[in-house]
Amino acid sequence: MSDAILLAHGSGGRLSHELVKAKLLPFLANPMLNRLDDSAIFEANGRLSFTTDSYVVNPIFFPGGDIGKLAVCGTVNDLSMSGSKPAYLSLSLIIEEGFSLGELDLILQSVKASAEEAEVVIITGDTKVVNRGQADKLFINTSGIGIIPDGVDISGANARAGDKVILSGTVGDHGIAVMSQREGLKFSVPVESDCAPLNKLVAQMLEASTKIHSLRDPTRGGLATTLNEFAQQSNVGIIVEEDRIPIAEGVRAACELLGFDPIYVANEGKLVAIVEPDDADRILATMKENPYGRNAAIIGRITNDYAGKLIMKTKLGSSRIVDMLTGELLPRIC
Ligand code: MG
């Protein structure tokens, strides 16, 4: 086998079979995938969740992760935000002719490690190769299926006046990590992506309380966009205390230098939860026991005033309306 992807690796013929058997299956093998039939077969009962996402991050390797880790964690997290337990994933690769097989190995190693950590199984997939210059190295699409436990009803439309807003940790890490790698920027305090599977954190939160109303991972558009979405979906106001939002030192410094507001910068391992006030402290304590929630904080509350709006209160007592992200802050961030 050559050390680079050839167009014939996407032909559906002999080289495609070799690629799947010699390169993909050693990382991804499991009884459901190994059948290599046209679709995977699985048993399911009850309510399921289903999601899909495409990953075009540039560069494909960045501090704290790579496109493979991102493709698994992103879909695991979208399933988790409906309160479901992620179970099965698909993995589709769109590869540019000439892409290094060595780098493909590294990406698949990450896919495998992330799927193992999240305890999800990749049961179907696809590989296409396009001519040099017609894609940028590697694009990945993952879809996922999750199983929703009985009694769980989580939606961005479920926030109610009096509820508390909990953020699972620092914001802006992923966006700054990818951007600094892409632009070759060095900061005195290095920033790593927060890319991580959050399904176990969510499972622990659901075990601690039945009063979780909304969950969302603030990816593109950042925390400010997610909170605006909740405010609009639930037709409530959200008041956040700016100085309660955890921000890593390196992210804060980078954002000051570049003129970004960290509340608009993408995250890949954080969640926002809207919960009933009497359970907020218990949920927060549970989150802090999980490594992906150790910096969690209650950052605000839901109100019937300012319906559809996000209000940010500063340390000095002034407040301002904070809109969704408009335009594109950082293209190809995930
Ligand atoms: Mg999401």
mmCIF file of C-alpha atoms and ligand atoms in Angstrom:
data_model
loop_
_atom_site.group_PDB
_atom_site.id
_atom_site.type_symbol
_atom_site.label_atom_id
_atom_site.label_comp_id
_atom_site.label_asym_id
_atom_site.label_seq_id
_atom_site.Cartn_x
_atom_site.Cartn_y
_atom_site.Cartn_z
ATOM 1 C CA MET A 1 0.000 0.000 0.000
ATOM 2 C CA SER A 2 1.364 3.450 -0.853
ATOM 3 C CA ASP A 3 1.836 5.915 2.021
ATOM 4 C CA ALA A 4 -0.720 8.374 0.646
ATOM 5 C CA ILE A 5 -4.395 8.190 -0.207
ATOM 6 C CA LEU A 6 -4.981 7.547 -3.929
ATOM 7 C CA LEU A 7 -8.161 8.280 -5.837
ATOM 8 C CA ALA A 8 -8.539 4.514 -6.226
ATOM 9 C CA HIS A 9 -8.898 4.197 -2.434
ATOM 10 C CA GLY A 10 -12.358 5.691 -3.008
ATOM 11 C CA SER A 11 -13.164 3.607 -6.061
ATOM 12 C CA GLY A 12 -15.282 1.051 -4.245
ATOM 13 C CA GLY A 13 -12.984 -1.588 -5.733
ATOM 14 C CA ARG A 14 -9.937 -3.497 -4.546
ATOM 15 C CA LEU A 15 -8.048 -0.553 -3.012
ATOM 16 C CA SER A 16 -11.183 0.607 -1.174
ATOM 17 C CA HIS A 17 -11.526 -2.831 0.351
ATOM 18 C CA GLU A 18 -7.857 -2.808 1.299
ATOM 19 C CA LEU A 19 -8.236 0.605 2.930
ATOM 20 C CA VAL A 20 -11.203 -0.558 5.003
ATOM 21 C CA LYS A 21 -9.691 -3.905 5.993
ATOM 22 C CA ALA A 22 -6.050 -2.878 6.507
ATOM 23 C CA LYS A 23 -6.442 0.690 7.743
ATOM 24 C CA LEU A 24 -9.890 1.280 9.239
ATOM 25 C CA LEU A 25 -10.948 -2.025 10.804
ATOM 26 C CA PRO A 26 -7.780 -2.483 12.905
ATOM 27 C CA PHE A 27 -8.911 0.612 14.830
ATOM 28 C CA LEU A 28 -12.662 0.350 14.642
ATOM 29 C CA ALA A 29 -13.435 -3.390 14.599
ATOM 30 C CA ASN A 30 -16.513 -4.596 16.490
ATOM 31 C CA PRO A 31 -18.993 -7.364 15.720
ATOM 32 C CA MET A 32 -21.619 -4.980 14.308
ATOM 33 C CA LEU A 33 -19.219 -3.117 12.000
ATOM 34 C CA ASN A 34 -17.250 -6.219 10.990
ATOM 35 C CA ARG A 35 -20.226 -7.566 9.043
ATOM 36 C CA LEU A 36 -19.538 -4.859 6.433
ATOM 37 C CA ASP A 37 -23.091 -5.088 5.119
ATOM 38 C CA ASP A 38 -24.775 -2.065 3.550
ATOM 39 C CA SER A 39 -26.342 -1.040 6.853
ATOM 40 C CA ALA A 40 -25.851 -1.902 10.494
ATOM 41 C CA ILE A 41 -28.569 -3.724 12.433
ATOM 42 C CA PHE A 42 -29.329 -3.091 16.090
ATOM 43 C CA GLU A 43 -32.123 -3.618 18.599
ATOM 44 C CA ALA A 44 -33.845 -0.618 20.125
ATOM 45 C CA ASN A 45 -36.759 0.041 22.457
ATOM 46 C CA GLY A 46 -38.345 3.247 23.657
ATOM 47 C CA ARG A 47 -37.407 6.821 22.771
ATOM 48 C CA LEU A 48 -34.256 7.381 20.750
ATOM 49 C CA SER A 49 -32.343 10.519 19.843
ATOM 50 C CA PHE A 50 -30.597 10.939 16.494
ATOM 51 C CA THR A 51 -28.129 13.614 15.403
ATOM 52 C CA THR A 52 -25.557 14.357 12.709
ATOM 53 C CA ASP A 53 -22.635 16.746 12.350
ATOM 54 C CA SER A 54 -19.862 17.375 9.827
ATOM 55 C CA TYR A 55 -16.324 18.285 10.894
ATOM 56 C CA VAL A 56 -14.136 20.505 8.708
ATOM 57 C CA VAL A 57 -11.771 21.908 11.340
ATOM 58 C CA ASN A 58 -8.571 23.509 10.059
ATOM 59 C CA PRO A 59 -5.924 22.475 11.039
ATOM 60 C CA ILE A 60 -6.888 18.827 11.592
ATOM 61 C CA PHE A 61 -4.426 18.549 14.513
ATOM 62 C CA PHE A 62 -4.566 21.186 17.252
ATOM 63 C CA PRO A 63 -3.495 21.448 20.917
ATOM 64 C CA GLY A 64 -5.765 19.172 22.939
ATOM 65 C CA GLY A 65 -7.214 17.183 20.045
ATOM 66 C CA ASP A 66 -7.705 16.533 16.367
ATOM 67 C CA ILE A 67 -10.545 16.120 13.884
ATOM 68 C CA GLY A 68 -11.079 12.467 14.900
ATOM 69 C CA LYS A 69 -11.555 13.226 18.588
ATOM 70 C CA LEU A 70 -13.761 16.179 17.668
ATOM 71 C CA ALA A 71 -15.952 14.073 15.354
ATOM 72 C CA VAL A 72 -16.691 11.540 18.097
ATOM 73 C CA CYS A 73 -17.033 13.978 21.007
ATOM 74 C CA GLY A 74 -19.163 16.467 19.052
ATOM 75 C CA THR A 75 -21.792 13.899 18.164
ATOM 76 C CA VAL A 76 -21.656 12.205 21.582
ATOM 77 C CA ASN A 77 -22.252 15.623 23.152
ATOM 78 C CA ASP A 78 -25.162 16.555 20.883
ATOM 79 C CA LEU A 79 -26.853 13.261 21.824
ATOM 80 C CA SER A 80 -26.107 13.845 25.506
ATOM 81 C CA MET A 81 -27.713 17.300 25.448
ATOM 82 C CA SER A 82 -31.105 15.670 24.890
ATOM 83 C CA GLY A 83 -30.496 13.660 28.059
ATOM 84 C CA SER A 84 -29.942 10.505 26.047
ATOM 85 C CA LYS A 85 -27.285 7.863 26.502
ATOM 86 C CA PRO A 86 -25.178 7.797 23.303
ATOM 87 C CA ALA A 87 -24.977 4.269 21.900
ATOM 88 C CA TYR A 88 -24.114 4.034 18.198
ATOM 89 C CA LEU A 89 -22.188 6.240 15.778
ATOM 90 C CA SER A 90 -21.551 6.310 12.058
ATOM 91 C CA LEU A 91 -18.256 7.582 10.688
ATOM 92 C CA SER A 92 -17.899 8.954 7.146
ATOM 93 C CA LEU A 93 -14.552 10.112 5.828
ATOM 94 C CA ILE A 94 -14.137 12.452 2.856
ATOM 95 C CA ILE A 95 -10.431 12.361 2.079
ATOM 96 C CA GLU A 96 -8.378 14.495 -0.298
ATOM 97 C CA GLU A 97 -6.196 12.544 -2.737
ATOM 98 C CA GLY A 98 -2.608 12.543 -1.443
ATOM 99 C CA PHE A 99 -3.560 12.647 2.259
ATOM 100 C CA SER A 100 -0.982 10.847 4.382
ATOM 101 C CA LEU A 101 -1.893 7.352 5.540
ATOM 102 C CA GLY A 102 0.256 7.973 8.618
ATOM 103 C CA GLU A 103 -1.903 10.940 9.585
ATOM 104 C CA LEU A 104 -5.028 8.890 8.883
ATOM 105 C CA ASP A 105 -3.710 6.345 11.409
ATOM 106 C CA LEU A 106 -3.322 9.074 14.035
ATOM 107 C CA ILE A 107 -6.853 10.330 13.417
ATOM 108 C CA LEU A 108 -8.315 6.820 13.634
ATOM 109 C CA GLN A 109 -6.376 6.209 16.850
ATOM 110 C CA SER A 110 -8.116 9.297 18.287
ATOM 111 C CA VAL A 111 -11.501 8.156 17.023
ATOM 112 C CA LYS A 112 -10.957 4.807 18.742
ATOM 113 C CA ALA A 113 -9.763 6.351 22.020
ATOM 114 C CA SER A 114 -12.662 8.817 22.172
ATOM 115 C CA ALA A 115 -15.263 6.179 21.298
ATOM 116 C CA GLU A 116 -13.855 3.928 24.019
ATOM 117 C CA GLU A 117 -13.912 6.704 26.581
ATOM 118 C CA ALA A 118 -17.517 7.560 25.710
ATOM 119 C CA GLU A 119 -18.449 3.859 25.460
ATOM 120 C CA VAL A 120 -20.066 4.285 22.046
ATOM 121 C CA VAL A 121 -19.702 1.861 19.167
ATOM 122 C CA ILE A 122 -19.113 2.855 15.544
ATOM 123 C CA ILE A 123 -21.367 0.497 13.655
ATOM 124 C CA THR A 124 -21.393 1.865 10.106
ATOM 125 C CA GLY A 125 -19.342 4.154 7.920
ATOM 126 C CA ASP A 126 -18.243 5.291 4.500
ATOM 127 C CA THR A 127 -15.079 6.471 2.784
ATOM 128 C CA LYS A 128 -14.849 8.761 -0.246
ATOM 129 C CA VAL A 129 -11.767 10.187 -1.933
ATOM 130 C CA VAL A 130 -11.893 13.426 -3.955
ATOM 131 C CA ASN A 131 -9.268 14.891 -6.298
ATOM 132 C CA ARG A 132 -6.418 16.921 -4.877
ATOM 133 C CA GLY A 133 -7.605 20.460 -4.161
ATOM 134 C CA GLN A 134 -11.300 19.509 -4.087
ATOM 135 C CA ALA A 135 -11.330 18.961 -0.281
ATOM 136 C CA ASP A 136 -8.837 20.134 2.354
ATOM 137 C CA LYS A 137 -7.082 17.006 3.680
ATOM 138 C CA LEU A 138 -9.938 15.347 5.561
ATOM 139 C CA PHE A 139 -13.576 16.039 6.370
ATOM 140 C CA ILE A 140 -15.533 13.749 8.704
ATOM 141 C CA ASN A 141 -19.254 13.288 9.225
ATOM 142 C CA THR A 142 -20.558 11.410 12.248
ATOM 143 C CA SER A 143 -24.176 10.619 13.040
ATOM 144 C CA GLY A 144 -25.282 9.140 16.310
ATOM 145 C CA ILE A 145 -28.133 7.363 18.038
ATOM 146 C CA GLY A 146 -28.828 7.628 21.752
ATOM 147 C CA ILE A 147 -31.353 6.068 24.103
ATOM 148 C CA ILE A 148 -33.420 8.412 26.275
ATOM 149 C CA PRO A 149 -34.031 7.139 29.824
ATOM 150 C CA ASP A 150 -37.644 7.033 31.035
ATOM 151 C CA GLY A 151 -38.908 10.296 32.453
ATOM 152 C CA VAL A 152 -36.180 12.472 30.918
ATOM 153 C CA ASP A 153 -37.582 15.551 29.154
ATOM 154 C CA ILE A 154 -34.870 18.054 28.263
ATOM 155 C CA SER A 155 -35.261 20.895 25.782
ATOM 156 C CA GLY A 156 -34.114 24.440 25.203
ATOM 157 C CA ALA A 157 -37.809 25.335 25.452
ATOM 158 C CA ASN A 158 -38.137 24.116 29.072
ATOM 159 C CA ALA A 159 -36.461 27.001 30.958
ATOM 160 C CA ARG A 160 -38.740 28.658 33.559
ATOM 161 C CA ALA A 161 -38.524 31.800 35.673
ATOM 162 C CA GLY A 162 -36.554 31.100 38.855
ATOM 163 C CA ASP A 163 -34.347 28.415 37.278
ATOM 164 C CA LYS A 164 -30.574 28.652 37.685
ATOM 165 C CA VAL A 165 -27.989 28.630 34.889
ATOM 166 C CA ILE A 166 -24.998 26.320 35.448
ATOM 167 C CA LEU A 167 -21.910 26.372 33.207
ATOM 168 C CA SER A 168 -19.642 23.302 33.384
ATOM 169 C CA GLY A 169 -16.309 25.147 33.127
ATOM 170 C CA THR A 170 -14.120 27.703 31.357
ATOM 171 C CA VAL A 171 -15.227 29.136 28.003
ATOM 172 C CA GLY A 172 -13.366 29.817 24.767
ATOM 173 C CA ASP A 173 -10.622 27.182 25.069
ATOM 174 C CA HIS A 174 -11.397 25.272 21.854
ATOM 175 C CA GLY A 175 -11.732 28.290 19.580
ATOM 176 C CA ILE A 176 -8.544 29.914 20.840
ATOM 177 C CA ALA A 177 -6.566 26.632 20.665
ATOM 178 C CA VAL A 178 -7.569 25.989 17.026
ATOM 179 C CA MET A 179 -7.106 29.581 15.954
ATOM 180 C CA SER A 180 -3.672 29.938 17.552
ATOM 181 C CA GLN A 181 -2.505 26.691 15.897
ATOM 182 C CA ARG A 182 -3.847 27.827 12.528
ATOM 183 C CA GLU A 183 -2.312 31.291 12.683
ATOM 184 C CA GLY A 184 0.939 30.157 14.321
ATOM 185 C CA LEU A 185 0.329 32.385 17.349
ATOM 186 C CA LYS A 186 2.194 31.697 20.575
ATOM 187 C CA PHE A 187 0.803 32.942 23.864
ATOM 188 C CA SER A 188 2.713 33.018 27.133
ATOM 189 C CA VAL A 189 0.099 30.710 28.679
ATOM 190 C CA PRO A 190 -0.626 27.940 26.132
ATOM 191 C CA VAL A 191 -4.284 27.133 25.449
ATOM 192 C CA GLU A 192 -5.559 23.605 24.786
ATOM 193 C CA SER A 193 -8.906 22.639 23.313
ATOM 194 C CA ASP A 194 -11.438 21.405 25.861
ATOM 195 C CA CYS A 195 -12.689 18.752 23.393
ATOM 196 C CA ALA A 196 -14.191 15.940 25.514
ATOM 197 C CA PRO A 197 -17.148 13.537 25.670
ATOM 198 C CA LEU A 198 -19.680 14.818 28.199
ATOM 199 C CA ASN A 199 -22.056 11.849 28.321
ATOM 200 C CA LYS A 200 -20.870 10.576 31.700
ATOM 201 C CA LEU A 201 -21.088 14.039 33.238
ATOM 202 C CA VAL A 202 -24.679 14.309 31.958
ATOM 203 C CA ALA A 203 -25.535 10.828 33.276
ATOM 204 C CA GLN A 204 -24.258 11.816 36.727
ATOM 205 C CA MET A 205 -26.262 15.052 36.645
ATOM 206 C CA LEU A 206 -29.438 13.171 35.682
ATOM 207 C CA GLU A 207 -28.823 10.740 38.519
ATOM 208 C CA ALA A 208 -28.452 13.628 40.980
ATOM 209 C CA SER A 209 -31.644 15.422 39.925
ATOM 210 C CA THR A 210 -34.850 15.021 37.963
ATOM 211 C CA LYS A 211 -35.146 18.810 37.722
ATOM 212 C CA ILE A 212 -32.818 19.545 34.810
ATOM 213 C CA HIS A 213 -34.822 21.467 32.207
ATOM 214 C CA SER A 214 -32.361 22.363 29.452
ATOM 215 C CA LEU A 215 -28.888 21.253 28.361
ATOM 216 C CA ARG A 216 -26.768 22.488 25.465
ATOM 217 C CA ASP A 217 -23.107 22.431 24.496
ATOM 218 C CA PRO A 218 -22.007 25.964 23.570
ATOM 219 C CA THR A 219 -20.020 25.143 20.424
ATOM 220 C CA ARG A 220 -19.954 27.600 17.472
ATOM 221 C CA GLY A 221 -21.287 30.967 18.609
ATOM 222 C CA GLY A 222 -20.154 30.252 22.169
ATOM 223 C CA LEU A 223 -21.900 30.704 25.499
ATOM 224 C CA ALA A 224 -23.667 33.930 24.469
ATOM 225 C CA THR A 225 -25.327 32.283 21.471
ATOM 226 C CA THR A 226 -26.479 29.224 23.460
ATOM 227 C CA LEU A 227 -28.030 31.423 26.175
ATOM 228 C CA ASN A 228 -29.789 33.543 23.534
ATOM 229 C CA GLU A 229 -31.188 30.357 21.997
ATOM 230 C CA PHE A 230 -32.564 29.256 25.384
ATOM 231 C CA ALA A 231 -34.065 32.713 26.011
ATOM 232 C CA GLN A 232 -35.839 32.662 22.661
ATOM 233 C CA GLN A 233 -36.949 29.008 22.720
ATOM 234 C CA SER A 234 -38.365 29.335 26.238
ATOM 235 C CA ASN A 235 -39.479 32.975 25.852
ATOM 236 C CA VAL A 236 -37.780 33.985 29.109
ATOM 237 C CA GLY A 237 -35.048 36.412 30.104
ATOM 238 C CA ILE A 238 -31.628 35.172 31.221
ATOM 239 C CA ILE A 239 -29.539 37.266 33.609
ATOM 240 C CA VAL A 240 -25.872 36.291 33.880
ATOM 241 C CA GLU A 241 -23.246 37.715 36.238
ATOM 242 C CA GLU A 242 -20.253 38.327 34.002
ATOM 243 C CA ASP A 243 -17.625 37.808 36.708
ATOM 244 C CA ARG A 244 -18.988 34.328 37.508
ATOM 245 C CA ILE A 245 -18.125 33.001 34.038
ATOM 246 C CA PRO A 246 -14.938 30.902 34.360
ATOM 247 C CA ILE A 247 -12.297 31.895 31.788
ATOM 248 C CA ALA A 248 -8.791 30.401 31.686
ATOM 249 C CA GLU A 249 -5.952 32.877 32.011
ATOM 250 C CA GLY A 250 -4.504 32.020 28.592
ATOM 251 C CA VAL A 251 -7.886 32.431 26.885
ATOM 252 C CA ARG A 252 -8.498 35.751 28.583
ATOM 253 C CA ALA A 253 -5.072 37.054 27.520
ATOM 254 C CA ALA A 254 -5.483 35.801 23.927
ATOM 255 C CA CYS A 255 -8.963 37.310 23.647
ATOM 256 C CA GLU A 256 -7.749 40.686 24.933
ATOM 257 C CA LEU A 257 -4.942 40.670 22.402
ATOM 258 C CA LEU A 258 -7.168 39.647 19.485
ATOM 259 C CA GLY A 259 -10.229 41.671 20.409
ATOM 260 C CA PHE A 260 -12.507 38.648 20.918
ATOM 261 C CA ASP A 261 -15.132 38.295 23.617
ATOM 262 C CA PRO A 262 -14.674 34.782 25.100
ATOM 263 C CA ILE A 263 -18.448 34.370 25.501
ATOM 264 C CA TYR A 264 -18.658 34.105 21.674
ATOM 265 C CA VAL A 265 -15.712 31.708 21.251
ATOM 266 C CA ALA A 266 -16.416 27.996 20.565
ATOM 267 C CA ASN A 267 -16.221 25.213 23.154
ATOM 268 C CA GLU A 268 -16.170 21.449 22.545
ATOM 269 C CA GLY A 269 -16.239 20.063 26.079
ATOM 270 C CA LYS A 270 -18.590 22.325 27.984
ATOM 271 C CA LEU A 271 -22.307 22.379 28.691
ATOM 272 C CA VAL A 272 -24.864 24.838 29.963
ATOM 273 C CA ALA A 273 -27.646 23.481 32.175
ATOM 274 C CA ILE A 274 -30.876 25.214 33.187
ATOM 275 C CA VAL A 275 -32.123 23.653 36.427
ATOM 276 C CA GLU A 276 -34.727 24.189 39.118
ATOM 277 C CA PRO A 277 -33.300 26.379 41.896
ATOM 278 C CA ASP A 278 -33.776 23.919 44.780
ATOM 279 C CA ASP A 279 -31.580 21.298 43.053
ATOM 280 C CA ALA A 280 -28.945 23.695 41.665
ATOM 281 C CA ASP A 281 -26.384 23.265 44.474
ATOM 282 C CA ARG A 282 -26.699 19.471 44.427
ATOM 283 C CA ILE A 283 -26.241 19.344 40.644
ATOM 284 C CA LEU A 284 -23.262 21.701 40.874
ATOM 285 C CA ALA A 285 -21.598 19.545 43.545
ATOM 286 C CA THR A 286 -22.101 16.433 41.380
ATOM 287 C CA MET A 287 -20.608 18.188 38.353
ATOM 288 C CA LYS A 288 -17.523 19.258 40.293
ATOM 289 C CA GLU A 289 -16.740 15.594 41.049
ATOM 290 C CA ASN A 290 -16.360 14.873 37.312
ATOM 291 C CA PRO A 291 -13.066 15.990 35.694
ATOM 292 C CA TYR A 292 -15.043 17.692 32.908
ATOM 293 C CA GLY A 293 -17.094 19.671 35.408
ATOM 294 C CA ARG A 294 -14.534 20.570 38.057
ATOM 295 C CA ASN A 295 -14.730 24.309 37.227
ATOM 296 C CA ALA A 296 -18.533 24.343 37.030
ATOM 297 C CA ALA A 297 -20.296 27.435 38.354
ATOM 298 C CA ILE A 298 -23.778 28.853 38.750
ATOM 299 C CA ILE A 299 -23.566 31.908 36.508
ATOM 300 C CA GLY A 300 -27.100 33.244 36.357
ATOM 301 C CA ARG A 301 -30.851 32.814 36.547
ATOM 302 C CA ILE A 302 -34.016 32.807 34.472
ATOM 303 C CA THR A 303 -36.584 35.587 34.753
ATOM 304 C CA ASN A 304 -39.906 36.518 33.208
ATOM 305 C CA ASP A 305 -38.547 40.012 32.491
ATOM 306 C CA TYR A 306 -36.608 40.691 29.261
ATOM 307 C CA ALA A 307 -38.330 37.786 27.440
ATOM 308 C CA GLY A 308 -36.122 36.404 24.668
ATOM 309 C CA LYS A 309 -33.050 38.343 25.813
ATOM 310 C CA LEU A 310 -29.723 37.693 27.522
ATOM 311 C CA ILE A 311 -28.703 40.317 30.071
ATOM 312 C CA MET A 312 -25.109 40.507 31.296
ATOM 313 C CA LYS A 313 -24.466 42.178 34.655
ATOM 314 C CA THR A 314 -20.969 43.477 35.281
ATOM 315 C CA LYS A 315 -19.067 43.537 38.547
ATOM 316 C CA LEU A 316 -19.738 47.286 38.785
ATOM 317 C CA GLY A 317 -23.481 46.745 38.641
ATOM 318 C CA SER A 318 -24.235 47.917 35.103
ATOM 319 C CA SER A 319 -26.077 45.624 32.722
ATOM 320 C CA ARG A 320 -26.267 45.230 28.950
ATOM 321 C CA ILE A 321 -28.162 43.157 26.444
ATOM 322 C CA VAL A 322 -25.911 40.557 24.806
ATOM 323 C CA ASP A 323 -26.958 39.352 21.355
ATOM 324 C CA MET A 324 -26.197 36.111 19.515
ATOM 325 C CA LEU A 325 -23.005 35.969 17.508
ATOM 326 C CA THR A 326 -23.519 37.781 14.220
ATOM 327 C CA GLY A 327 -21.292 36.912 11.290
ATOM 328 C CA GLU A 328 -18.463 34.381 11.449
ATOM 329 C CA LEU A 329 -15.925 34.903 14.236
ATOM 330 C CA LEU A 330 -13.648 31.987 13.374
ATOM 331 C CA PRO A 331 -14.405 29.888 10.275
ATOM 332 C CA ARG A 332 -13.688 26.120 10.220
ATOM 333 C CA ILE A 333 -13.383 25.879 13.977
ATOM 334 C CA CYS A 334 -15.114 22.474 14.184
HETATM 335 MG MG MG B 1 -24.866 21.066 20.223
#
